[in-house]
Coordinates of C-alpha atoms in Angstrom, one line a residue:
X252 CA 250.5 40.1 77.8
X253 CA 247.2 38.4 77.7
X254 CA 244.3 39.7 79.6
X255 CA 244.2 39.2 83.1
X256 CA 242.0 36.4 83.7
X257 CA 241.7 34.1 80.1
X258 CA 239.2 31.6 79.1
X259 CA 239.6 28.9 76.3
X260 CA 237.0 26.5 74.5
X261 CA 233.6 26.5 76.1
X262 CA 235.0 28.3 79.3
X263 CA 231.7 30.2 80.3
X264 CA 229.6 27.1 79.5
X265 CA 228.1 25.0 82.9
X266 CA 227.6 21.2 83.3
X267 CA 224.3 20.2 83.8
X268 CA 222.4 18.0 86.4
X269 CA 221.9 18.2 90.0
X270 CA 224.9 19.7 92.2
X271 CA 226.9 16.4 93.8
X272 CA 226.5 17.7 97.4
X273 CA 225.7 14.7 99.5
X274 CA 227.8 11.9 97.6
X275 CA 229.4 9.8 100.1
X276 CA 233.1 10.8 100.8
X277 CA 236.1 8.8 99.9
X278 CA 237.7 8.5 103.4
X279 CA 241.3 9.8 103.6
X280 CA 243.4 9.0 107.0
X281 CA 242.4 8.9 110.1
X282 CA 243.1 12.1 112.5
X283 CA 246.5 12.5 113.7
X284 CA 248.4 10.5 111.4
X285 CA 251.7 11.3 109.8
X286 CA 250.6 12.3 106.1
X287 CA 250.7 9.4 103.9
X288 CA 251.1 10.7 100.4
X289 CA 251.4 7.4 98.6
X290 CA 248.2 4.9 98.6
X291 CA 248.1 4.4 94.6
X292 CA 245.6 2.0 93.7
X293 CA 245.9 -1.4 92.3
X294 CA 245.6 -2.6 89.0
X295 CA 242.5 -3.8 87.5
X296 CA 240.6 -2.1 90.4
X297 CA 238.2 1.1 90.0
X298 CA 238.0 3.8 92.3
X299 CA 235.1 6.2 91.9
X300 CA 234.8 10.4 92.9
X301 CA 233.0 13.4 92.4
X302 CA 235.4 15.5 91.8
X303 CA 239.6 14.6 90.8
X304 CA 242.1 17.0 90.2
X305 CA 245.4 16.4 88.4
X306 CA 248.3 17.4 89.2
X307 CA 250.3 16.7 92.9
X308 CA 252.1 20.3 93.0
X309 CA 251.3 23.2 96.0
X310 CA 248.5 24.2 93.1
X311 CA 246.6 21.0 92.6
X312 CA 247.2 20.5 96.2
X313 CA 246.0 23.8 97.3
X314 CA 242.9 23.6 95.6
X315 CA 242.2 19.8 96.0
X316 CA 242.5 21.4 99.7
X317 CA 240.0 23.8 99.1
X318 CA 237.4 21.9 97.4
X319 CA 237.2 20.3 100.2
X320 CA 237.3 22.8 103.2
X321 CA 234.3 24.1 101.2
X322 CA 232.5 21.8 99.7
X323 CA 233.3 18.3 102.5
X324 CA 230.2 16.3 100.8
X325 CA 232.3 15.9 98.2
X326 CA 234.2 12.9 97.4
X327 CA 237.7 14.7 96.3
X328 CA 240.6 12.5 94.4
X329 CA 244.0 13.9 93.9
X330 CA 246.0 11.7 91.3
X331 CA 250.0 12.5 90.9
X332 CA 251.9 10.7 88.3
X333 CA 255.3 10.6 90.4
X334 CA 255.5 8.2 93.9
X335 CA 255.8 11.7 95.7
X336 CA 253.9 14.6 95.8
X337 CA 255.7 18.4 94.9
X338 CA 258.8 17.1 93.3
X339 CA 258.9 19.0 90.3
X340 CA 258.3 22.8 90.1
X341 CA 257.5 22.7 94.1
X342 CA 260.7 21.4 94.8
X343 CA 263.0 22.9 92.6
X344 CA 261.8 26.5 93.2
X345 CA 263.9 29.0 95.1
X346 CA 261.6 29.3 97.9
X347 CA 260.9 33.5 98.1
X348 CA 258.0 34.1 99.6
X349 CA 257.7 37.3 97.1
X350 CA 255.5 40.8 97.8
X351 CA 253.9 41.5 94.5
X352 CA 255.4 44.7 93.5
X353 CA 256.8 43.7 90.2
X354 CA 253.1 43.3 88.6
X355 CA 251.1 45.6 86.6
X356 CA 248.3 47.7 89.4
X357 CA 245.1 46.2 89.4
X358 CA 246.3 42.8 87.6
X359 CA 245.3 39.3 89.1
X360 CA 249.3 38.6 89.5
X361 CA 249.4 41.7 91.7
X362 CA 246.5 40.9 93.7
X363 CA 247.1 37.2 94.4
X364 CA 250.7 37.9 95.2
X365 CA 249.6 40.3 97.9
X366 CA 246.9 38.3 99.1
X367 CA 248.6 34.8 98.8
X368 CA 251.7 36.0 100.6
X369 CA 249.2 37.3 103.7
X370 CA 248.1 34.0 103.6
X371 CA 251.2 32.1 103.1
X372 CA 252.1 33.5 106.7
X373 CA 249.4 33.3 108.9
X374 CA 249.3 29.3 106.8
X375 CA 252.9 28.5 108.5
X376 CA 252.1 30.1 111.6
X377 CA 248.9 28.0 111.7
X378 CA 250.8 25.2 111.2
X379 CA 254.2 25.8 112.7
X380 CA 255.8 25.8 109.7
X381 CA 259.5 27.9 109.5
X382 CA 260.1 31.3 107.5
X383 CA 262.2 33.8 107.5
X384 CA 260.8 36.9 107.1
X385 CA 264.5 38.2 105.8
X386 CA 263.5 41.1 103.0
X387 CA 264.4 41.7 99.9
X388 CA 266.4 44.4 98.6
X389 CA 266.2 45.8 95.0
X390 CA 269.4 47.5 93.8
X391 CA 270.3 50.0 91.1
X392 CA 273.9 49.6 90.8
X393 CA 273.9 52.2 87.4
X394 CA 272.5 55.4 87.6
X395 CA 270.6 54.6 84.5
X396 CA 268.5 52.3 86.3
X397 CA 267.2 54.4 89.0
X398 CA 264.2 55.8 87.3
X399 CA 263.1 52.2 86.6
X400 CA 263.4 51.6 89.9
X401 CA 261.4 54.9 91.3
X402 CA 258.7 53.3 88.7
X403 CA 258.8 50.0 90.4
X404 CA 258.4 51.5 93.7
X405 CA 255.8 53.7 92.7
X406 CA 253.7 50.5 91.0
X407 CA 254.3 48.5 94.8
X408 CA 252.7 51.0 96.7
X409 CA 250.1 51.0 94.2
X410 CA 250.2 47.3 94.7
X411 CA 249.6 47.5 98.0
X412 CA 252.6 46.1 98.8
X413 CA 253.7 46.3 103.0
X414 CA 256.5 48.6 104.1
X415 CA 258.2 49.7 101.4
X416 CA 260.7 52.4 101.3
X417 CA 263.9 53.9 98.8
X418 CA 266.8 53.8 100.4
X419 CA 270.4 55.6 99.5
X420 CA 273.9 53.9 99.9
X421 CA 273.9 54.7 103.5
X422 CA 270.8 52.4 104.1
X423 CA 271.7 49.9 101.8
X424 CA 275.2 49.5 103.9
X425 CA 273.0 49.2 107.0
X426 CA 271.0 46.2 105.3
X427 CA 273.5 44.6 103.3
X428 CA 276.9 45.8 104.6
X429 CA 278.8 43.7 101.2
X430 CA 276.6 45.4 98.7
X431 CA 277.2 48.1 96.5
X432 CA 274.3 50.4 95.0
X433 CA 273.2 54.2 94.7
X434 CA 269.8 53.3 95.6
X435 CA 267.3 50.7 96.4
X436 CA 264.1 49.2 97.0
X437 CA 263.8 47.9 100.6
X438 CA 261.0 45.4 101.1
X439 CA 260.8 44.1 104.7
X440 CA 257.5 41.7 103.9
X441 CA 259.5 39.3 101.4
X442 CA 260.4 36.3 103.1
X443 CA 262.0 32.3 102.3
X444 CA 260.2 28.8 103.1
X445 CA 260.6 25.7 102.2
X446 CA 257.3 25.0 99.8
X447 CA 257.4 21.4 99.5
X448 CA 256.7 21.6 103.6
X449 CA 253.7 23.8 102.3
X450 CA 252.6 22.2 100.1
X451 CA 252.6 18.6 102.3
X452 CA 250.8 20.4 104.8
X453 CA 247.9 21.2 102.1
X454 CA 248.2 17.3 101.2
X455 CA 247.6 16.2 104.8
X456 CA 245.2 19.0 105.7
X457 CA 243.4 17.7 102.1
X458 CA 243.6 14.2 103.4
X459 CA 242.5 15.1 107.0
X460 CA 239.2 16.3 105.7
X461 CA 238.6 13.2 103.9
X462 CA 240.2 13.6 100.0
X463 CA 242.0 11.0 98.5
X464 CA 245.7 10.8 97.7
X465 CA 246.6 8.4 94.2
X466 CA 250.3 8.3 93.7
X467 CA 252.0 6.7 90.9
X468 CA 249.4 7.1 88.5
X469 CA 250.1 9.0 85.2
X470 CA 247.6 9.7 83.4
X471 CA 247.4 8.5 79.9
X472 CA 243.7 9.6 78.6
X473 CA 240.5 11.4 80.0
X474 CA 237.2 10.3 78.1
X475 CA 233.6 10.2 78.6
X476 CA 232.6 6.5 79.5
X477 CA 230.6 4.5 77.0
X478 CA 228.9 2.4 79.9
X479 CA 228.9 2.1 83.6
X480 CA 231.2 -0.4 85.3
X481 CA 229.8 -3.7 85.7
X482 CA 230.0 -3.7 89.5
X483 CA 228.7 -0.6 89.7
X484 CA 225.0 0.5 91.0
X485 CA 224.9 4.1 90.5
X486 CA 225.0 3.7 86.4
X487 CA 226.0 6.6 84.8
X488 CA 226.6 8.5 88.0
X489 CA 230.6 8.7 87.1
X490 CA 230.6 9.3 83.6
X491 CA 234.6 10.6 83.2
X492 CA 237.1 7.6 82.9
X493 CA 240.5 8.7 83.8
X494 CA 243.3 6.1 82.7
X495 CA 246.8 6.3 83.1
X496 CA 249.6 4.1 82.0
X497 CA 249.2 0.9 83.5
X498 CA 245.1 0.3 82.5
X499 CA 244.1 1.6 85.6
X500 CA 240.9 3.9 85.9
X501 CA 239.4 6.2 87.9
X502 CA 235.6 7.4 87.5
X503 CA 234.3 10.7 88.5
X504 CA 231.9 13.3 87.5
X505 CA 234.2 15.9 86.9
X506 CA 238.3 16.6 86.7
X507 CA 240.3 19.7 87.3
X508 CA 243.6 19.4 86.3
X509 CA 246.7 21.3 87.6
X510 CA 249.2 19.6 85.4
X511 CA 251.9 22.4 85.6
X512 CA 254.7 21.2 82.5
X513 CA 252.2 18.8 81.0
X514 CA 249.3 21.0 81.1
X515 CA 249.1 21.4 77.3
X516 CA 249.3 17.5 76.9
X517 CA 246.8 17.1 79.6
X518 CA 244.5 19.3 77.8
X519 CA 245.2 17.3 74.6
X520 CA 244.2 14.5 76.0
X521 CA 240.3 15.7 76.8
X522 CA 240.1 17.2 73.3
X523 CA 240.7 20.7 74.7
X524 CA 242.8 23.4 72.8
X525 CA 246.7 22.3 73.0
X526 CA 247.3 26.1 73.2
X527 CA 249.3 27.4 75.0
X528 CA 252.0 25.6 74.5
X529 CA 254.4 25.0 77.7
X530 CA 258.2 25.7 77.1
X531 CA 260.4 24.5 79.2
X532 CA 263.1 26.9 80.6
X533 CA 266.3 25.6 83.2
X534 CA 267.2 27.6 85.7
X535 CA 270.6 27.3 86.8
X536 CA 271.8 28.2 90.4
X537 CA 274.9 28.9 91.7
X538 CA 275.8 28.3 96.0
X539 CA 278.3 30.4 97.6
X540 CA 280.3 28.8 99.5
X541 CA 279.6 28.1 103.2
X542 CA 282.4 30.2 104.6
X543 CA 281.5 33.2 102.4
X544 CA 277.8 32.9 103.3
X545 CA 278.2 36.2 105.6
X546 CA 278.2 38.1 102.3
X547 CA 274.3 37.7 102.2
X548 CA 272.0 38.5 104.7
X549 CA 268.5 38.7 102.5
X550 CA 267.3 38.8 98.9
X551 CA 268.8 40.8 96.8
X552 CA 267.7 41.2 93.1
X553 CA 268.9 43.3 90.5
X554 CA 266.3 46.1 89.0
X555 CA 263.7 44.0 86.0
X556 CA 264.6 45.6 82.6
X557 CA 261.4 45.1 80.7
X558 CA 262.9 44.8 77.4
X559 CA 263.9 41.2 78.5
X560 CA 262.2 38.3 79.4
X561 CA 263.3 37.2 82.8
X562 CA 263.9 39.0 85.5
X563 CA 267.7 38.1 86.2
X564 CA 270.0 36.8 88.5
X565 CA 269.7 37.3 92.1
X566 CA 271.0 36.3 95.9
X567 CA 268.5 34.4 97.8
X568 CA 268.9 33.1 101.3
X569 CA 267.4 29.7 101.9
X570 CA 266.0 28.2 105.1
X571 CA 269.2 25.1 105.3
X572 CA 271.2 28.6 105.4
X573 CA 272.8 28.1 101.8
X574 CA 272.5 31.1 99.9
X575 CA 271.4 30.3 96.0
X576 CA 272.8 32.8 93.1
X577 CA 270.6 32.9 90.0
X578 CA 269.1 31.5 88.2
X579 CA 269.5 32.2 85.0
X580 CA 266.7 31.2 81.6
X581 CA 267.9 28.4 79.5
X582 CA 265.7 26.3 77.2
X583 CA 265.6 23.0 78.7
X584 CA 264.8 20.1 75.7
X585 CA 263.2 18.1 78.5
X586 CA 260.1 19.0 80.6
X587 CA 261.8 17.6 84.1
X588 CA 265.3 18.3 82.7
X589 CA 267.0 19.3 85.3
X590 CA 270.6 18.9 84.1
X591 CA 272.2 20.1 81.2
X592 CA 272.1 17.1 78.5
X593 CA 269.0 15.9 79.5
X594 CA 266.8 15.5 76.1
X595 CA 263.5 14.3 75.2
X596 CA 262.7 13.5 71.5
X597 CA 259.4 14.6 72.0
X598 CA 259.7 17.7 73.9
X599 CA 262.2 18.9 71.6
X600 CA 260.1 18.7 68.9
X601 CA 257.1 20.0 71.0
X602 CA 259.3 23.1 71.5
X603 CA 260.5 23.4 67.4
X604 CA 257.5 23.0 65.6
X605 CA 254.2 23.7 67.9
X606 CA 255.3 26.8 69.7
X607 CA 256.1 30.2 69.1
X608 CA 259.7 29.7 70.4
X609 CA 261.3 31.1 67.0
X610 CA 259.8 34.1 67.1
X611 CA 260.8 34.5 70.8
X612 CA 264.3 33.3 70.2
X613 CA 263.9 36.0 67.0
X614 CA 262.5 38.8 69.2
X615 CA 265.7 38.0 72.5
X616 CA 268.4 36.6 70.9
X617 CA 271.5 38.6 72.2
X618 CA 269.7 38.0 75.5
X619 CA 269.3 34.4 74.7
X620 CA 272.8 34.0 73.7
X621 CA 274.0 35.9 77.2
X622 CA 272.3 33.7 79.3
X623 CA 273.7 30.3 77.7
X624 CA 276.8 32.2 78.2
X625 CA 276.5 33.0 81.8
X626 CA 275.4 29.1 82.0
X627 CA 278.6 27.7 80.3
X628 CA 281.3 30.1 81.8
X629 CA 281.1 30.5 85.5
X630 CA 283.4 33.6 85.1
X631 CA 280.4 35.6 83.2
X632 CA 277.8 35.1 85.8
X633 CA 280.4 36.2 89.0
X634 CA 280.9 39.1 86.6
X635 CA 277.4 40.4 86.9
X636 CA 276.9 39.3 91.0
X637 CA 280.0 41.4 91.6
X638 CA 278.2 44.3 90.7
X639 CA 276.3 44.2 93.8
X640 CA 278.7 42.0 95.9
X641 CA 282.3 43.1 94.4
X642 CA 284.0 40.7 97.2
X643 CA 282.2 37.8 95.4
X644 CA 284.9 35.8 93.2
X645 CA 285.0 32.7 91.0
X646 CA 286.7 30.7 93.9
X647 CA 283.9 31.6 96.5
X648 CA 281.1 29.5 94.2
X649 CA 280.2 26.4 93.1
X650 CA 277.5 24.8 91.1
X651 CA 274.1 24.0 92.3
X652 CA 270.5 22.7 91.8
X653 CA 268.1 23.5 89.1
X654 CA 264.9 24.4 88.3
X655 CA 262.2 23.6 85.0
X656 CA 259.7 26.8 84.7
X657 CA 256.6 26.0 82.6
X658 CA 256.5 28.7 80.3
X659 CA 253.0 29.4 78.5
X660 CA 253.9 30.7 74.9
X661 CA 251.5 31.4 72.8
X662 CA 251.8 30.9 68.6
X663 CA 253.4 34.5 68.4
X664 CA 256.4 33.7 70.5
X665 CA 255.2 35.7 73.5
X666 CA 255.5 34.7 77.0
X667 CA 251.8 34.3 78.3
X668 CA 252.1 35.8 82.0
X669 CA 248.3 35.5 83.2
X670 CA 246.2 32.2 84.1
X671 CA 244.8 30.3 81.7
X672 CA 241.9 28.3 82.2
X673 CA 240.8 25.9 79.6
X674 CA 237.5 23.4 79.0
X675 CA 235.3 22.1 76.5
X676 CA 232.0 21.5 75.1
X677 CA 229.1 19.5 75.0
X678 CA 228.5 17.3 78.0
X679 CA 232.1 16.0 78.5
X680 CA 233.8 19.6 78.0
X681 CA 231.3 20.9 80.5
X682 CA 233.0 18.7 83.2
X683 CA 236.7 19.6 82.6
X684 CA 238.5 22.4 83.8
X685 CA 242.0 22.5 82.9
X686 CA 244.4 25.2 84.7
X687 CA 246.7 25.6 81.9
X688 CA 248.8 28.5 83.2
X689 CA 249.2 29.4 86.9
X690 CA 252.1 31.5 86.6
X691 CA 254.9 32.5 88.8
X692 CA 254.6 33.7 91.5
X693 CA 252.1 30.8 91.8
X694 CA 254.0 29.2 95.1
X695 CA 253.4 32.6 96.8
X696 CA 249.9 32.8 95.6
X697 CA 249.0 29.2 96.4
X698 CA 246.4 30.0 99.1
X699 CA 244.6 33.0 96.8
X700 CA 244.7 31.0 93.6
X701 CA 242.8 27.9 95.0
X702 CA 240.5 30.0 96.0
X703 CA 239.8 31.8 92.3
X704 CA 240.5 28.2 90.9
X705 CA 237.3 26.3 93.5
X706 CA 235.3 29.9 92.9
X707 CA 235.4 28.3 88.6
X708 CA 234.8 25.0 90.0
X709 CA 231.7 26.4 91.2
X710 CA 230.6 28.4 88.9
X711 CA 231.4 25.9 85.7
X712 CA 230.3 22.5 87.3
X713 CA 227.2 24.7 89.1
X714 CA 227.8 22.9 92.6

């Protein structure tokens, strides 16, 4: 694992000039308006910011949000490439609200978790947004496991982690009356939303406060411009031309860019460091069938076995009442490939030649091979849920939705589990900060990340 918080290019080096406070502000809509997330701009035209982030998923938004709250001189931009905002790793997550207790004591995971999912609550109850707060319970089905699990209890309450507690078989009966285990983690604080509904909030709240929405606009190229536009007054004032595939621009002083499974090539495009490299990895999920949905009452996840990668397949309630079994960790040979075939040249060879996958395929294989297993033969994945739920059979599922993680991996095949933030040097490094790895649990953590993430803003752009 890398270190907790890691810094690439000229990551410690500040832009210089005068802080932007008292730009005018790029209006968003008026008060009390349903949240309109589209408003792309039109070709040929040139809109101008202080500040644009990248990136239309519950981090760009959260922190777009942020900037904002704090700093509402600012004129904020928020460009997404897709007509709709949180469509990708926002909408296809499984929507725990997690605790933190599977991270290392004193790490930033631990603490963002616990923080973000404090403020992922009192968010929705702000709001009126639905949860459930249904728990989670983590189950040692072999008595092999149960010291792991003692140890992952143990590094919870060192976490910080809210009312947890070991439970026996009695116990576990009482909270899951279908599942079978010798002893368990209960953790009441765990929870389920729906984080696209979050993460629209943040876009309206963002909006609200007078930040920009541009849908529809991928972004082809970031580059320092070589003269100020011809209509303009304020000369050099935005000196960072943001293009995307269609000739528009945008001009700003500086970009933040939360680009999520294109945060390497987003990186590229600036001249920053392509490493990490993202990997895409499927995840798979299986439903239970409506009428067996009784079988389930809350999370329930098997106990992590650190010689693997991923943590495993588990139950998880969601809030339509469907209850999602999985996922399991496939490599996906398309960034947004949600289905099985779906295949992308390009990202296949992105994955073969400019990562360290060998070496992590080299260092997991049987586990690789188990999981493409589990995802071709529906037989082998029931096989391994009835080990909690033994009532659970082949008949009783059916296939479901999927998910793209953006794994960081760096050049020695290893799975880079910390954020990553990335920038340059000289004048036009000095105004880029790329996010290049905001790992899971980043949904959870949405709220404490933006915070750390407008905290570098700060501190590298000296507003």
């Amino acid at each position: 694992m890398v270190s907790a918080l890691r810094f690439l290019g000229g990551a410690c080096a500040r832009a210089r000039g005068a802080s932007p406070g008292g730009f005018p502000r790029a209006r968003g809509p008026a008060p009390g308006r349903p949240w309109p997330l589209c408003g792309g701009v039109r070709s040929g035209s040139t809109s101008s910011f202080d500040i644009v982030v990248v990136g239309g998923g519950i981090v760009g938004l959260a922190s777009a949000r942020a900037l904002i709250l704090r700093h509402p001189a600012l004129s904020v931009g928020l460009l997404e490439k897709e007509k709709d905002l949180a469509v990708h790793q926002t909408g296809h997550n499984s929507g725990v609200i997690h605790s933190g207790i599977y991270y290392k004591p004193e790490s930033l995971k631990a603490k963002l978790c616990v923080q973000g999912a404090t403020l992922i609550y009192e968010y929705c109850n702000q709001k009126g947004i639905s949860y459930k707060q249904c728990g989670k319970l983590i189950v040692a089905v072999e008595q092999e496991e149960i010291p792991r699990l003692q140890a992952l209890y143990e590094r919870g309450l060192q976490n910080g982690v809210r009312g947890l507690r070991l439970i026996q078989q009695e116990d576990i009966k009482k909270k899951e009356p279908y599942c079978r285990g010798l002893m368990a983690i209960d953790c009441p604080y765990t929870g389920i939303v729906d984080y696209r509904q979050i993460a629209l909030s943040f876009a309206h709240d963002f909006q609200e406060a007078g930040g920009s929405v541009i849908t529809d606009f991928e972004v082809k190229d970031i580059e320092m411009a070589k003269e100020s536009p011809s209509s303009s007054k304020d000369g050099m004032k935005y000196p960072i031309v943001i293009k995307n595939t269609k000739r528009e621009e945008i001009r700003c002083q500086y970009v933040v860019t939360c680009a999520g499974l294109y945060s390497d090539r987003i990186s590229e495009l600036s001249g920053c460091s392509p490493d990490p490299r993202i990997v895409p990895f499927r995840g798979d999920y299986l439903l239970l069938k409506p009428e067996k949905s009784y079988l389930v009452k809350g999370n329930i996840y098997p106990v992590p076995d650190s010689r693997f990668p991923f943590l495993g397949v588990h139950f998880t309630p969601r809030m339509d009442g469907s209850i999602w079994l999985g996922p399991n960790a496939v490599l996906a040979f398309k960034r947004e490939g949600y289905r099985p075939f779906d295949f992308s040249a390009r990202d296949a060879m992105d994955i073969i030649i400019n990562s360290g996958l060998s070496k992590l395929i080299f260092q997991n294989f049987s586990y690789g091979v188990n999981e493409m297993y589990k995802a071709c033969f529906l037989g082998a994945t029931v096989r391994h849920l009835q080990k909690f739920i033994p009532e659970i059979t082949t008949s009783d599922i059916l296939r479901g939705p999927a998910g793209v993680r953006a794994q960081a991996l760096d050049r020695e095949g290893n799975l880079v589990e910390d954020f990553v933030f990335d920038g340059g040097v000289g004048d036009f490094g000095n105004r880029i900060l790329h996010v290049r790895n905001a790992p899971s649990p980043a949904a959870t953590s949405s709220l404490a990340i933006s915070g750390m993430i407008v905290d570098e803003i700060q501190q590298r752009f000296a507003l």
